[in-house]
Amino acid sequence: MKTKKKWDTRKTDYLERMSGAEPYINNGKVVAAEDTINVLEAVIRLFDRVNIEGNNQKQANFLAEALIKCDTQRIHDLYMVQSAVPLPVHLDMFEVGIAKKLDFAYGGPMGGRVAEAIKNGKLELGAIHTYLELFARYFIDLTPRVSLICAYEGDADGNLYTGFNTEDTPAIVEATKFSQGIVIAQVNKLVDKVTRVDIPGEWVDMVIESPKPFFLEPLFTRDPANITDTQVLMAMMAIKGIYGEYGVKRLNHGIGFNTAAIELILPTYGEELGLKGKICTEFALNPHPTMIPAIESGWVESIHSFGGELGMQKYCEARGDVFFLGPDGTMRSNRAFSQTAGHYACDMFIGGTLQIDKYGNSSTATATRVAGFGGAPNMGCDAKGRRHPSDAWLKCGAEFTSQSEYLGPMPRGKRLVVQMLESFGEKMVPGFVDELDAWQLAKNANLALPPVMIYADDLTHILTEEGIAFMHKCRNLEERMAAIRGVAGFTEVGLAAKSTETKALRDKGIIKTPEDLGIDRQRANRSLLAAKSVRELVDWSDGLYDPPARFRNW
Amino acid sequence: MSKQLHEITFELKAQNPTDFVEDFAHFGVVGSGDMEVIIEQKNLDGAVKVKIVTPVTGYDEVWRRVLERFVNDTGVANASLEINDNNATPVVVSLRLRQALSEVD
Amino acid sequence: MSSKWENIQKRSFLESEARTRALGLVDPGTFTELAGPRHRISSPHLPLLGEAVEFDDGIVTGVGLIGKKPVFVASQEGRFIGGAVGEVHGAKLANIVRMARKAYDEMLASNPDLPEEKRPAVIISFDTGGVRLHEANAGLLAHAEVMDQFQDCKGKVPIIALIGSRVGCFGGMGFVAAASDVIIMSQFGRLGLTGPEVIEEEMGKDEFDASDRALVYRTTGGRHKYIMGDCNVLVADSIAAFRGALQEVLGKLYAEIAEMSCIGSLEKIQYQLKLVDLCVETAPKDAKDVWKSAGNENPDDLTDMPLDEFLTTVKRLTDRY
């Protein structure tokens, strides 16, 4: 039976909230910075789902600082749905009671406080997501009622220029606005005409010029000075034993020194192996400064980026054949699209981790920090919806021994998912463990699941200083565990390896050591790096790269 | 003053020994997470004498395993190894020992 | 040996450890290490504190040749406790300078007409934060001894400081370097007295933010010191470049080298004081203000331009006044 029901309650609610903000809106959609708290108090209601834009890079920190100053009698118990909570203010919000629930993807430096807040009952955690997963839920069951976003420029009509650091903004705004929600933007500069319309003015309700530019974290900048000889060895093994072996052209690199080392020996070691043009031609990747030498040496045809990277803007603009530039000549990143690209269009993910258990599950979670994984799991899994072939994908699929258990003789490709890990980290912390700390964290923070970054069934290769374990070539769990032991060095896990067993796996090509790969360990030192310092990156870029102050050593 | 540097000593024998013929070799810097080693020729009836000086305790067995593997992989014999360590991981130790030996070649 | 030496020449000075620098700065095959790892003279104090020791206590000392000139070399290792000067380390440093001066005295005594090109010199490759706090009394005493030795060298043995390693040259060793005759730096070298972290701790982050490395370098780095005149020669970051500059300096007569020194006479001190006054007059808020007053129209450009361009365009305070 058809029920009598109002079908425009969202719109009515929207208009009612906006009328409260009306007195503070002037000259189109402009709100003065000093009225920020007033408009937030006018449009936000108890228990609202609210998004404060922010990820592992840019942050709408001015609006976050304003929200926490709102009257807690009027606004409390908000349900925060947002990519990340890396700033102290994000957690203060829970301490003072403005916010109660959280669904997010990345805690970064606040991981410890998230765990604490859960434990002392200040924060109810929905779940830890990947970026793409969280964006997906914005359109299904976690649609924000109010979103507080940030942009470089805004005009009186609400048009925004998010430029280089567009990142999450389109996904948030679309989900919010098209469900009659409210979008408030902090902008670094109010202008008459924005450089480029990244977000149309109709989709934005208020524009506030913030006293200070939004916060940006140069998360993807790795100083080549800190790359170790062991990392160079592992990078050589990756290039020769995996990139070259499979002819990996389309890929994503994780954050960290392991992949930075790979990027920096492409123009030296990679070139020497004759792999230029055969590997690493297209990336879903942030503008890593350590990519500059490879780009300048003509290795790379295309890079689409999740976000910007502090100091790389001018360089990217000057390399329009590689990066995605708008008609205005500046780059646009887009996290949702780049994550999708990384998931479906890349043949490989390679990145570092902190722990791998004896079964091959890996995680960066520690017992006391709910840090989340950002986008890594979207990259570090087999895209089950993928149907288009490529050489690397087909080769890996053909080697996937247990695939026929499910598919019979039906051929199917497999994405390469590679985890790099030294058997021991600093201060003798073992990388290979019996049980991931994630289990303890799940207990400590009442999580339904131990947070796993990459599950063993997605992982195809483990690369340590000892060698590469080709996990997907193994017949069963028992063989996979033996392969892990065989590359786990002198950790407890590795010490359990039997030399006969490891030898048999080497004969089968399931384990390959540097010697098996024909890699001369003596050459594994920093002299192989195309740039050994940030200064040399600047020189490679012809002065276009403008590194943040903290990375300057001249 | 209860803290002291920890000293570990043991002797090993390679499965396929080849005499260490260099009189004296030194390699490495005792940076944080790093180590140095002196390798000297000694008539030890084919054995390798190892002495490690380190601020870290509790890893004597790991040191032995790492050195055992180094000695067996390289066949080094009739040599004394003296190591000054400052929190080097087995990964770094293995690398430095091999580098030290190649420095001699 | 020679191919190893050739190899070393191309290496980054910044990246090179103390022994590599010592070997590569002198002529191939001429370096003889004194009190090296073979002698195992490590710190007697560190073990009592449970701190790791090094066979050479973080400094390489020895003699070699540059052309016909015997050079007495000290090369500090910043990776071992920040190149800090403890008792053994300091004694080795003081002694290598003393040996140079004694060699000079003996050589001149037996042959008063010894040509300048055969007379000894001292080169010190600094990589240190100054005194080693674990053995501070001995370390401080060593600083004083080195300064004494420097004084004894005046009029006899030139002392050349090389600064381009990771730790730079700070603390008491900053004074020691300043008392040398010639300072050769790369843009990665840093020279100062109080280290950036200490300034921040004492004066607050608003006064000096030690994590702002751009700020740290433009107040202590090679480019700045070159503009200020504290650094005599600014070179590229390779052992060969440092060696080249060293050969050029050591090719001069002693009197010419001593003239390059910032101190050593009343006139020189008065000139230094005048430079300080000029800096104070401009009331600088940043090193760049001083660069401007030295005649650099666009000081912002000076930090990032390639070194060659920097050397041809830069105006130095000492040129202006």
mmCIF file of C-alpha atoms in Angstrom, chain A residues 223-226 526-527 532-533 535-536 538-539 543 545-547 549-554, chain C residues 12 14-15 166 187-189 211-215 217-218 221 223 237 303-307:
data_model
loop_
_atom_site.group_PDB
_atom_site.id
_atom_site.type_symbol
_atom_site.label_atom_id
_atom_site.label_comp_id
_atom_site.label_asym_id
_atom_site.label_seq_id
_atom_site.Cartn_x
_atom_site.Cartn_y
_atom_site.Cartn_z
ATOM 1 C CA ASP A 223 64.910 12.534 1.769
ATOM 2 C CA PRO A 224 67.300 10.389 -0.311
ATOM 3 C CA ALA A 225 69.970 11.068 2.326
ATOM 4 C CA ASN A 226 68.187 8.596 4.609
ATOM 5 C CA ARG A 526 74.075 4.475 -2.006
ATOM 6 C CA SER A 527 76.326 5.305 -4.918
ATOM 7 C CA LYS A 532 71.545 11.249 -2.808
ATOM 8 C CA SER A 533 70.039 14.367 -1.312
ATOM 9 C CA ARG A 535 69.472 19.230 -3.142
ATOM 10 C CA GLU A 536 70.269 16.834 -5.983
ATOM 11 C CA VAL A 538 66.274 20.170 -6.966
ATOM 12 C CA ASP A 539 69.170 20.089 -9.431
ATOM 13 C CA GLY A 543 65.195 24.284 -9.877
ATOM 14 C CA TYR A 545 61.119 21.548 -7.232
ATOM 15 C CA ASP A 546 60.823 23.803 -4.213
ATOM 16 C CA PRO A 547 61.186 21.547 -1.179
ATOM 17 C CA ALA A 549 62.084 24.138 4.597
ATOM 18 C CA ARG A 550 62.486 21.068 6.767
ATOM 19 C CA PHE A 551 63.981 19.120 3.858
ATOM 20 C CA ARG A 552 66.565 21.692 2.859
ATOM 21 C CA ASN A 553 70.184 20.926 3.678
ATOM 22 C CA TRP A 554 72.004 23.704 1.896
ATOM 23 C CA SER C 12 80.320 12.892 -2.455
ATOM 24 C CA LEU C 14 79.085 14.725 2.376
ATOM 25 C CA GLU C 15 78.492 10.995 2.080
ATOM 26 C CA ARG C 166 76.828 15.732 7.693
ATOM 27 C CA GLN C 187 77.126 24.193 0.412
ATOM 28 C CA PHE C 188 76.214 21.241 2.629
ATOM 29 C CA GLY C 189 78.753 22.199 5.267
ATOM 30 C CA SER C 211 63.387 21.936 12.382
ATOM 31 C CA ASP C 212 63.370 24.655 9.700
ATOM 32 C CA ARG C 213 66.433 23.363 7.943
ATOM 33 C CA ALA C 214 66.304 26.088 5.322
ATOM 34 C CA LEU C 215 66.712 28.586 8.170
ATOM 35 C CA TYR C 217 71.420 26.423 6.505
ATOM 36 C CA ARG C 218 70.990 30.024 5.615
ATOM 37 C CA GLY C 221 75.557 26.782 5.829
ATOM 38 C CA ARG C 223 76.688 29.598 1.062
ATOM 39 C CA ASP C 237 80.435 18.293 -2.975
ATOM 40 C CA THR C 303 69.715 29.728 -1.912
ATOM 41 C CA ASP C 304 68.578 27.552 -4.790
ATOM 42 C CA MET C 305 70.651 28.539 -7.811
ATOM 43 C CA PRO C 306 73.239 25.990 -8.961
ATOM 44 C CA LEU C 307 76.605 26.385 -7.268
#
